[in-house]
Coordinates of C-alpha atoms and ligand atoms in Angstrom, one line a residue:
Chain A
M1 CA 83.5 -9.8 20.6
D2 CA 83.9 -6.0 19.2
F3 CA 81.1 -3.6 20.0
T4 CA 79.4 -3.6 16.6
F5 CA 78.8 -7.3 17.0
F6 CA 77.6 -6.9 20.1
L7 CA 75.1 -4.3 19.0
I8 CA 74.2 -6.4 16.3
Q9 CA 73.3 -9.4 18.4
A10 CA 71.5 -7.0 21.0
L11 CA 69.4 -5.6 18.1
N12 CA 68.6 -9.2 17.1
G13 CA 67.7 -10.0 20.6
V14 CA 65.4 -7.4 21.3
Q15 CA 63.7 -7.8 17.7
Y16 CA 63.1 -11.2 18.3
G17 CA 61.7 -10.8 22.0
L18 CA 59.6 -8.1 20.6
L19 CA 58.0 -10.7 18.0
L20 CA 57.9 -13.1 20.8
F21 CA 55.9 -10.7 22.8
L22 CA 53.1 -10.5 20.0
I23 CA 52.5 -13.9 20.2
A24 CA 53.0 -14.5 24.2
S25 CA 50.8 -11.5 25.1
G26 CA 47.8 -13.0 23.4
L27 CA 48.7 -16.5 24.7
T28 CA 48.7 -14.6 28.3
L29 CA 45.8 -12.7 28.3
I30 CA 43.6 -15.9 27.0
F31 CA 45.0 -18.0 29.8
G32 CA 44.7 -15.3 32.2
I33 CA 41.1 -14.0 31.2
M34 CA 39.4 -17.0 29.6
H35 CA 41.2 -19.6 31.6
V36 CA 42.1 -21.5 28.3
I37 CA 45.5 -23.1 27.8
N38 CA 45.8 -22.5 23.7
L39 CA 48.1 -24.8 22.3
A40 CA 47.1 -23.9 18.6
H41 CA 48.3 -20.2 19.4
G42 CA 51.5 -20.9 17.7
A43 CA 49.5 -22.3 14.8
F44 CA 47.7 -18.7 14.3
Y45 CA 51.5 -17.6 14.0
M46 CA 52.0 -20.0 10.9
V47 CA 48.4 -18.9 9.6
G48 CA 49.8 -15.4 9.5
A49 CA 53.0 -16.2 7.7
Y50 CA 50.8 -18.2 4.9
L51 CA 48.5 -15.6 4.8
V52 CA 50.9 -12.7 4.1
W53 CA 52.5 -15.1 1.6
S54 CA 49.5 -15.9 -0.1
L55 CA 47.9 -12.5 -0.1
T56 CA 51.3 -10.5 -1.4
G57 CA 50.5 -12.6 -4.6
V58 CA 47.3 -11.3 -4.9
F59 CA 47.7 -7.8 -3.8
D60 CA 51.2 -7.3 -4.8
S61 CA 51.7 -5.3 -1.7
F62 CA 53.0 -6.2 1.4
V63 CA 51.4 -3.7 3.6
V64 CA 47.9 -4.5 1.9
A65 CA 48.4 -7.7 2.4
I66 CA 49.3 -7.5 6.0
L67 CA 46.0 -5.3 6.5
A68 CA 43.8 -8.0 4.6
G69 CA 45.5 -10.7 6.5
I70 CA 44.8 -9.2 10.0
V71 CA 41.0 -9.0 8.9
C72 CA 41.3 -12.9 8.0
A73 CA 43.0 -13.8 11.3
A74 CA 41.0 -11.8 13.6
A75 CA 37.9 -13.4 11.8
L76 CA 39.3 -17.1 12.1
G77 CA 39.9 -16.3 15.8
W78 CA 36.3 -15.0 16.3
V79 CA 34.7 -18.0 14.6
I80 CA 37.3 -20.5 16.5
E81 CA 36.4 -18.6 20.1
R82 CA 32.2 -19.0 18.9
F83 CA 32.4 -22.5 17.8
L84 CA 35.3 -24.4 19.6
V85 CA 36.8 -22.3 22.6
I86 CA 33.3 -21.5 24.1
H87 CA 32.9 -25.0 25.0
L88 CA 36.0 -25.2 26.5
Y89 CA 35.3 -22.2 29.7
N90 CA 33.8 -24.6 32.1
R91 CA 36.4 -27.6 31.4
D92 CA 39.6 -28.6 32.7
H93 CA 43.0 -28.1 31.4
L94 CA 43.1 -31.7 30.2
D95 CA 40.0 -30.9 27.6
Q96 CA 41.6 -27.5 26.8
V97 CA 44.7 -29.1 26.0
L98 CA 43.3 -32.1 23.8
L99 CA 41.1 -29.6 21.4
T100 CA 43.7 -27.2 20.8
Y101 CA 45.9 -29.6 20.1
G102 CA 43.5 -31.1 17.7
L103 CA 43.3 -27.7 15.9
I104 CA 46.9 -27.7 15.6
L105 CA 46.7 -30.8 13.7
V106 CA 43.9 -29.6 11.5
L107 CA 45.4 -26.2 10.5
N108 CA 48.6 -28.0 10.0
E109 CA 46.7 -30.4 7.5
V110 CA 44.7 -27.4 6.0
Q111 CA 48.1 -26.0 5.4
R112 CA 49.5 -28.8 3.6
M113 CA 46.4 -29.3 1.8
M114 CA 46.6 -25.6 0.5
F115 CA 49.9 -24.9 0.0
G116 CA 52.0 -28.2 0.1
S117 CA 55.3 -28.5 2.0
D118 CA 57.4 -26.6 0.3
V119 CA 59.5 -23.5 1.6
H120 CA 58.4 -20.4 0.8
G121 CA 60.0 -17.0 0.7
V122 CA 58.3 -13.4 1.3
A123 CA 60.5 -10.7 -0.3
V124 CA 61.4 -7.8 2.1
P125 CA 59.3 -4.7 0.8
S126 CA 61.4 -2.5 -1.5
M127 CA 60.7 0.4 0.7
V128 CA 62.7 -0.8 3.9
A129 CA 64.8 -3.3 2.0
A130 CA 68.1 -1.0 2.5
S131 CA 70.7 -1.9 4.9
I132 CA 72.4 0.8 7.2
P133 CA 76.0 0.0 7.0
L134 CA 78.0 -0.3 10.4
T135 CA 81.6 -1.2 9.5
D136 CA 83.1 -2.1 6.1
T137 CA 81.8 -5.8 6.7
L138 CA 78.9 -5.5 8.9
S139 CA 75.6 -4.0 8.0
Y140 CA 72.0 -3.8 9.7
P141 CA 68.8 -4.6 7.7
V142 CA 66.2 -1.5 8.0
Y143 CA 63.5 -3.7 7.8
R144 CA 64.5 -5.4 10.9
L145 CA 64.6 -2.3 12.6
V146 CA 61.2 -1.2 11.5
L147 CA 59.7 -4.6 12.7
A148 CA 61.0 -3.7 16.1
G149 CA 59.5 -0.2 16.1
V150 CA 56.4 -1.7 14.9
C151 CA 56.3 -4.2 17.7
L152 CA 56.8 -1.7 20.1
A153 CA 54.2 0.9 18.9
L154 CA 51.9 -2.5 19.2
A155 CA 53.3 -2.9 22.6
F156 CA 52.5 0.6 23.9
A157 CA 49.0 0.7 22.0
M158 CA 48.2 -2.6 24.2
Y159 CA 49.3 -1.3 27.2
W160 CA 47.2 1.9 26.6
I161 CA 44.1 0.1 25.7
I162 CA 44.6 -2.3 29.0
Q163 CA 45.5 0.5 31.4
R164 CA 43.6 3.4 30.4
T165 CA 40.5 2.7 28.2
R166 CA 37.3 1.4 29.9
L167 CA 37.8 -1.8 27.5
G168 CA 40.7 -2.2 29.2
M169 CA 39.4 -2.2 32.7
W170 CA 36.5 -4.6 31.6
I171 CA 38.9 -6.9 30.5
R172 CA 41.2 -6.5 34.0
A173 CA 38.0 -7.1 35.9
G174 CA 36.8 -9.9 33.9
A175 CA 40.0 -11.7 34.9
A176 CA 39.7 -10.5 38.6
N177 CA 36.1 -11.5 38.9
R178 CA 34.3 -12.8 35.9
E179 CA 30.8 -13.0 37.8
M180 CA 30.8 -9.2 39.2
T181 CA 32.0 -8.1 35.9
A182 CA 28.6 -9.9 34.4
S183 CA 26.7 -8.4 37.4
L184 CA 27.5 -4.9 36.3
G185 CA 26.0 -5.9 33.1
I186 CA 29.0 -6.4 30.7
D187 CA 29.1 -9.2 28.6
I188 CA 31.9 -11.2 29.4
R189 CA 31.2 -13.8 26.4
R190 CA 31.5 -10.7 23.8
L191 CA 34.7 -9.8 25.8
N192 CA 36.2 -13.1 25.5
A193 CA 35.5 -13.3 21.7
L194 CA 37.2 -10.1 21.4
V195 CA 40.3 -11.1 23.5
F196 CA 40.5 -14.2 21.2
A197 CA 40.0 -12.3 18.0
A198 CA 42.7 -9.9 19.2
G199 CA 45.3 -12.6 20.2
T200 CA 44.7 -14.7 17.2
A201 CA 45.3 -11.6 14.9
L202 CA 48.4 -10.4 17.1
A203 CA 50.0 -14.1 16.8
A204 CA 49.1 -14.1 12.9
F205 CA 50.6 -10.4 12.3
A206 CA 53.7 -11.6 14.2
G207 CA 53.9 -14.7 11.4
M208 CA 53.2 -11.7 8.9
I209 CA 56.2 -9.6 9.6
A210 CA 58.3 -12.4 10.4
A211 CA 57.9 -14.0 7.3
P212 CA 60.6 -12.1 5.5
L213 CA 63.5 -12.8 7.9
S214 CA 62.2 -16.5 9.0
S215 CA 60.6 -17.9 5.4
V216 CA 57.5 -19.8 5.4
Y217 CA 57.3 -23.4 5.8
P218 CA 55.0 -26.0 7.4
G219 CA 54.9 -26.5 11.2
M220 CA 56.7 -23.3 11.9
G221 CA 54.2 -22.4 14.4
D222 CA 55.2 -25.6 16.3
N223 CA 58.7 -24.4 17.9
V224 CA 57.0 -20.9 18.4
I225 CA 54.6 -22.0 20.9
I226 CA 56.9 -23.8 23.2
I227 CA 58.9 -20.8 23.6
S228 CA 56.0 -18.4 24.1
F229 CA 54.6 -20.6 27.0
V230 CA 58.1 -20.2 28.5
V231 CA 57.3 -16.5 28.1
V232 CA 54.2 -16.8 29.7
V233 CA 55.4 -18.6 32.7
I234 CA 58.3 -16.2 33.2
G235 CA 56.0 -13.2 33.0
G236 CA 53.5 -14.4 35.4
I237 CA 50.1 -15.7 33.6
G238 CA 47.9 -12.7 32.6
S239 CA 50.2 -10.5 32.8
V240 CA 51.2 -8.4 29.4
K241 CA 53.8 -6.4 31.4
G242 CA 55.2 -9.8 32.6
A243 CA 54.9 -11.4 28.8
F244 CA 56.7 -8.0 27.7
L245 CA 60.0 -8.4 30.0
G246 CA 59.7 -12.1 29.7
A247 CA 59.6 -12.1 25.8
L248 CA 62.9 -9.3 25.8
A249 CA 64.7 -11.4 28.2
I250 CA 64.1 -14.7 26.3
G251 CA 65.1 -13.1 22.9
L252 CA 68.1 -12.0 24.4
T253 CA 69.2 -14.8 26.0
D254 CA 68.4 -17.3 23.1
T255 CA 70.3 -14.5 20.5
F256 CA 73.1 -14.4 22.6
G257 CA 73.2 -17.9 23.8
R258 CA 73.5 -19.0 20.4
V259 CA 76.7 -17.0 19.5
L260 CA 78.5 -17.2 22.8
L261 CA 77.7 -20.6 24.2
P262 CA 76.3 -22.6 21.0
E263 CA 76.7 -26.2 22.5
M264 CA 74.4 -24.9 25.4
S265 CA 72.2 -22.6 23.2
S266 CA 68.8 -24.7 23.5
V267 CA 69.0 -25.2 26.9
M268 CA 69.6 -21.5 27.9
V269 CA 65.9 -20.5 27.7
Y270 CA 65.0 -23.1 30.0
A271 CA 67.7 -22.6 32.3
L272 CA 66.6 -18.8 32.5
M273 CA 63.0 -20.0 33.2
A274 CA 63.9 -22.3 35.8
A275 CA 66.3 -19.5 37.5
V276 CA 62.8 -17.0 37.3
L277 CA 60.7 -19.8 38.6
L278 CA 63.2 -20.6 41.8
W279 CA 62.9 -16.7 42.5
K280 CA 59.4 -16.1 41.8
P281 CA 57.5 -19.4 41.5
N282 CA 54.5 -17.8 39.8
G283 CA 56.4 -15.5 37.4
L284 CA 57.9 -11.9 37.4
F285 CA 54.1 -10.4 37.6
A286 CA 51.7 -12.6 39.0
R287 CA 48.4 -11.9 39.9
A288 CA 47.5 -12.0 43.6
Chain B
M1 CA 2.6 -2.1 41.7
E2 CA 4.2 -2.8 38.7
A3 CA 6.6 -6.0 39.2
L4 CA 10.3 -5.2 38.4
I5 CA 11.3 -8.5 39.4
D6 CA 9.1 -11.4 39.4
A7 CA 10.5 -14.9 40.1
V8 CA 8.2 -17.9 40.4
G9 CA 8.5 -21.5 41.8
L10 CA 12.5 -21.2 41.7
H11 CA 14.3 -24.7 42.3
T12 CA 18.2 -24.1 42.5
Y13 CA 20.7 -26.8 42.8
Y14 CA 24.3 -26.8 43.6
G15 CA 25.3 -30.4 42.1
A16 CA 23.2 -32.6 43.5
S17 CA 21.9 -30.8 46.8
H18 CA 18.4 -29.2 46.2
I19 CA 18.7 -25.8 48.0
L20 CA 15.7 -23.9 47.1
H21 CA 12.5 -25.4 46.9
G22 CA 9.8 -23.2 45.3
V23 CA 10.8 -19.9 46.0
D24 CA 8.8 -17.0 44.7
F25 CA 10.0 -13.4 45.3
R26 CA 8.9 -10.1 43.9
V27 CA 10.0 -6.7 43.9
G28 CA 7.7 -3.5 43.0
R29 CA 9.1 -0.3 41.7
G30 CA 10.7 1.7 44.6
E31 CA 9.7 -1.0 47.0
T32 CA 12.5 -1.9 50.0
V33 CA 12.4 -5.7 50.7
C34 CA 14.4 -7.3 53.2
L35 CA 15.1 -11.4 53.1
M36 CA 15.9 -12.7 56.2
G37 CA 16.6 -16.2 57.5
R38 CA 19.3 -18.2 59.6
N39 CA 22.7 -19.1 58.3
G40 CA 22.4 -21.3 54.9
M41 CA 18.6 -21.0 54.5
G42 CA 19.0 -20.1 51.0
K43 CA 19.1 -16.2 51.0
T44 CA 22.3 -15.9 48.8
T45 CA 21.2 -18.4 46.5
T46 CA 17.9 -16.9 46.1
L47 CA 19.5 -13.8 45.0
R48 CA 22.0 -15.3 42.8
S49 CA 18.7 -17.1 41.1
L50 CA 17.7 -13.9 40.4
L51 CA 20.7 -12.6 38.9
G52 CA 21.3 -15.5 36.7
L53 CA 24.3 -16.4 38.6
T54 CA 23.3 -19.7 39.8
R55 CA 20.7 -20.8 37.2
A56 CA 17.5 -22.2 38.7
R57 CA 16.4 -25.8 37.5
R58 CA 12.7 -25.0 37.8
G59 CA 10.7 -21.6 37.8
T60 CA 11.0 -18.6 36.0
V61 CA 12.6 -15.2 36.5
T62 CA 10.6 -12.0 34.8
V63 CA 12.3 -8.6 35.1
R64 CA 10.3 -5.6 33.5
G65 CA 7.6 -8.2 32.3
R66 CA 10.1 -9.8 30.1
D67 CA 11.4 -13.4 30.8
M68 CA 14.7 -13.5 31.8
T69 CA 15.2 -16.9 33.1
R70 CA 17.8 -18.3 30.7
A71 CA 19.3 -14.8 30.1
D72 CA 23.2 -14.1 30.6
P73 CA 23.7 -12.5 34.2
S74 CA 24.6 -9.2 32.2
A75 CA 21.7 -9.0 30.1
I76 CA 19.5 -9.2 33.4
A77 CA 22.0 -6.5 34.9
R78 CA 21.2 -4.3 31.9
Q79 CA 17.5 -4.8 33.0
G80 CA 18.4 -2.4 35.8
I81 CA 19.3 -4.8 38.7
A82 CA 22.7 -3.8 40.5
Y83 CA 24.5 -6.6 42.9
V84 CA 26.5 -5.6 45.8
P85 CA 27.4 -9.1 46.8
E86 CA 28.6 -11.1 49.8
G87 CA 32.3 -9.9 50.1
R88 CA 31.9 -6.9 48.2
G89 CA 33.3 -8.0 45.0
I90 CA 36.2 -5.5 44.4
F91 CA 38.1 -6.3 41.6
A92 CA 42.0 -6.7 42.6
G93 CA 44.1 -4.6 40.3
L94 CA 41.9 -1.8 39.4
S95 CA 42.0 1.7 41.6
V96 CA 38.8 3.1 43.0
R97 CA 38.5 5.4 40.3
E98 CA 38.5 2.8 37.6
H99 CA 36.0 0.8 39.5
L100 CA 33.8 3.8 39.0
I101 CA 34.6 4.6 35.3
M102 CA 34.3 1.1 34.4
A103 CA 30.7 0.6 36.0
E104 CA 29.3 3.5 34.7
R105 CA 26.4 3.5 32.3
P106 CA 22.7 4.7 31.4
G107 CA 20.1 2.9 33.2
P108 CA 17.8 0.2 31.1
D109 CA 15.4 3.6 30.2
G110 CA 18.6 5.9 29.4
R111 CA 18.6 7.7 32.5
R112 CA 22.0 9.1 33.7
E113 CA 20.7 10.4 37.1
W114 CA 23.8 8.8 39.0
T115 CA 27.1 10.1 38.2
A116 CA 30.8 9.8 39.3
E117 CA 30.6 13.3 41.2
R118 CA 27.0 12.2 42.6
V119 CA 28.6 9.0 44.1
L120 CA 31.6 10.7 45.3
D121 CA 29.1 13.3 47.3
Y122 CA 27.4 10.4 48.8
F123 CA 30.8 8.8 49.9
P124 CA 33.5 11.4 50.2
R125 CA 36.2 8.9 51.9
L126 CA 36.1 7.6 48.4
A127 CA 37.0 10.8 46.7
E128 CA 39.9 11.1 48.8
R129 CA 41.0 7.5 47.5
L130 CA 40.7 7.5 44.3
D131 CA 43.8 6.6 42.9
N132 CA 44.2 3.8 45.6
Q133 CA 43.8 0.0 44.6
G134 CA 40.2 -1.0 45.4
T135 CA 41.5 -4.0 47.4
N136 CA 43.6 -1.7 49.7
L137 CA 40.5 -0.1 51.0
S138 CA 39.1 -0.8 54.6
G139 CA 36.0 -3.0 54.7
G140 CA 33.6 0.1 54.7
E141 CA 35.1 1.9 52.4
Q142 CA 35.0 -1.1 49.9
Q143 CA 31.4 -1.6 50.8
M144 CA 30.9 1.8 50.0
L145 CA 32.8 1.5 46.5
S146 CA 30.6 -1.8 45.7
I147 CA 27.5 0.5 46.4
G148 CA 28.8 3.3 44.5
R149 CA 29.7 1.1 41.8
A150 CA 26.4 -0.3 41.9
L151 CA 24.9 2.8 41.7
L152 CA 26.6 4.1 38.8
T153 CA 24.5 1.5 36.4
N154 CA 21.6 3.5 37.0
P155 CA 19.6 0.5 38.5
D156 CA 15.8 0.3 39.2
V157 CA 16.8 -2.4 41.9
L158 CA 19.8 -2.8 44.2
V159 CA 20.5 -5.8 45.5
L160 CA 22.8 -5.8 48.9
D161 CA 23.8 -9.7 50.4
E162 CA 25.3 -9.0 53.6
A163 CA 25.0 -5.0 53.5
T164 CA 26.7 -4.1 56.9
E165 CA 28.5 -7.9 57.7
G166 CA 32.1 -7.5 59.2
L167 CA 31.9 -3.4 59.9
A168 CA 32.3 -1.5 62.8
P169 CA 29.3 0.1 64.1
L170 CA 29.9 3.9 63.3
I171 CA 30.6 2.4 59.8
R172 CA 27.3 0.3 59.8
R173 CA 25.5 3.2 60.9
D174 CA 26.8 5.3 57.4
I175 CA 25.6 2.4 55.4
W176 CA 22.5 2.3 56.8
N177 CA 22.0 6.1 56.2
V178 CA 23.3 5.7 52.8
I179 CA 20.7 2.8 52.0
R180 CA 18.0 5.3 53.4
A181 CA 18.9 7.8 51.0
I182 CA 19.2 5.9 48.1
K183 CA 15.1 4.3 49.1
A184 CA 14.6 7.8 49.3
T185 CA 15.4 8.5 45.6
G186 CA 13.0 5.8 44.8
I187 CA 15.2 3.0 44.0
A188 CA 14.2 -0.3 45.0
T189 CA 16.3 -2.6 47.2
V190 CA 16.6 -5.5 48.5
I191 CA 18.5 -6.5 51.5
V192 CA 19.9 -9.4 53.2
D193 CA 21.4 -8.5 56.8
K194 CA 21.5 -9.7 60.2
N195 CA 20.2 -6.5 61.8
V196 CA 16.5 -7.4 62.0
K197 CA 15.8 -4.4 63.9
V198 CA 17.0 -2.1 61.4
L199 CA 15.7 -4.1 58.5
L200 CA 12.2 -4.0 60.0
D201 CA 12.2 -0.3 60.4
L202 CA 13.6 0.7 56.8
T203 CA 12.3 -1.8 54.8
D204 CA 8.4 -2.0 53.2
R205 CA 8.2 -5.8 53.2
S206 CA 10.0 -8.7 54.9
V207 CA 10.5 -12.1 53.4
I208 CA 11.8 -15.2 55.9
M209 CA 13.3 -18.2 54.4
V210 CA 13.8 -21.5 56.1
K211 CA 15.3 -24.3 54.7
G212 CA 15.2 -22.9 50.6
R213 CA 11.5 -21.9 51.2
V214 CA 9.7 -18.6 51.8
V215 CA 7.6 -18.9 55.2
Y216 CA 6.9 -15.5 55.3
D217 CA 6.2 -12.8 52.7
G218 CA 4.1 -9.5 54.4
P219 CA 4.5 -6.2 55.2
S220 CA 7.6 -5.5 57.9
A221 CA 5.3 -3.5 59.9
E222 CA 3.0 -6.3 60.5
L223 CA 6.3 -8.7 61.3
K224 CA 7.4 -6.1 63.8
A225 CA 4.0 -6.2 65.5
D226 CA 4.4 -10.0 65.9
P227 CA 7.5 -10.9 67.5
G228 CA 6.2 -14.4 67.6
V229 CA 7.2 -15.3 63.9
L230 CA 10.3 -13.9 63.8
Q231 CA 11.0 -16.0 67.3
T232 CA 10.0 -19.1 65.4
H233 CA 11.7 -18.6 62.0
I234 CA 14.9 -16.8 63.1
G235 CA 15.0 -17.2 66.7
L236 CA 14.9 -13.7 68.2
Ligands
ATP1 N1 28.6 -23.2 46.2 C1 28.2 -24.2 47.1 N2 28.2 -25.4 46.7 C2 27.3 -26.3 47.5 N3 26.6 -25.7 48.2 C3 26.4 -24.5 48.7 C4 27.1 -23.5 47.9 N4 26.8 -22.5 48.1 C5 25.9 -22.6 49.1 N5 25.7 -23.9 49.5 C6 24.8 -24.6 50.3 O1 23.6 -23.9 50.0 C7 22.7 -23.5 51.3 C8 22.1 -22.3 51.2 O2 23.2 -21.3 51.3 P1 23.1 -19.7 51.1 O3 24.4 -19.2 50.7 O4 22.2 -19.4 49.9 O5 22.7 -19.6 52.5 P2 22.5 -18.0 52.9 O6 20.8 -18.1 53.7 O7 22.9 -16.9 52.1 O8 23.5 -18.1 54.3 P3 24.4 -17.1 54.9 O9 23.7 -16.6 56.3 O10 25.4 -17.8 55.7 O11 24.9 -16.2 54.1 C9 23.6 -23.7 52.5 O12 23.2 -25.0 53.1 C10 25.0 -23.8 52.0 O13 25.8 -24.7 52.6
MG2 MG1 24.7 -15.8 52.3

């Protein structure tokens, strides 16, 4: 394997990992703070992809479609939290799994009714459609680099919000001790709605920016949710930092697994998860 | 005296066990009240019912004249009630500084008398530990942080459960001095503690609970002059 090939795979792995992070970070926050297992989180990724595909048709601009899509996704998340998830806070995980699994079925069915079962493509925006030549035969698409850059910027923004702002302190305090946080006058119900809407928007955003690479197809969220849970478990439930490292580790393992050990590639990420859990049973950054 | 908190006829349950049997509890503006009783008599449950943390099944809670019986704990807190719970309620993962930053807000009438600087003047030890994790502080420091955090919400009433439990004698003295100073600023306080002698000296009014019922509610000075009542209900 020559260096250029290695570089391309490494970039792909990092970029896939960053995309996973957008999904897993919301999942881990919703799990860690609200104690809700949200199986439908992957369906939000699909919603994002279909949103950007249909909105590109409306606005004729990828960026405008994404902005409008984020607003729609956040609103969808808010509504789902207010009317469905809110009933799950004091219930056990089985109820949560049942309701959010039901939500996947509903979202998939709505998708089929509205868009049918064809596979759709979303064009890479022309501004970033170029490729950077690496050798005579190999080149790397600019869009993938832009995607990685946007994901990194979002990761930094999340880190900053959670670590440096009062809102972030409230979210962390609420995760540590919900009653005490409420007793300081902070409305946990509004925090929950906000976190859920933001998590939904992040997962949908991941689906939107992935759409030009992966195309848009029915059930595309179903694979994503499993791998996102693997990331959450590796990183430690509730830890955004853990989700970041876990997502990169999974992204690289999966990408290199496919090229180096193709016959084993499907089990590589689970082997990684098992190894991490043997070493740290609660994940890399488990909360005390 | 205007009632800041007026709870009437509280019946509170944990699952099927009936804990409070019609508790009345009132706190006037600027008043210092202690809640006494042996272990398991329902002191904490009474405080939690006032704060909306454990919902009373019957009875009403009025705060500053507003019905708060069904209100969210955060809404009750924003009516000017701050809580220093048993066990102190320090947040894992937050530094001392973050505890203070996250709590600060104007009181119900917009007052901002308590700022981080003022709290740190009261608790110089916290000023030295601003970048430590709250959970790494000693018990006394954690209690100071819990009280400081409560003051930063600019409350009208400070509710302290087990104010000095588990603290060394010198630290207890510090905490009592701080509570005296807070009382002098005009903030009403509700205090639960094992030290009956200090409570009787410090408070305006005493409430004694036995098995989820209020058996005494009167001036602390009168209770002090009548050791028989304490003997009967608390065993002193
Ligand atoms: N979460 C709970 N579930 C069930 N029963 C409880 C719970 N918390 C308290 N109790 C019971 O309710 C009764 C009153 O408890 P509470 O904590 O209010 O007493 P307390 O006066 O604060 O006692 P202490 O001095 O020990 O703090 C006790 O009999 C206790 O066993
Ligand atoms: Mg108690």
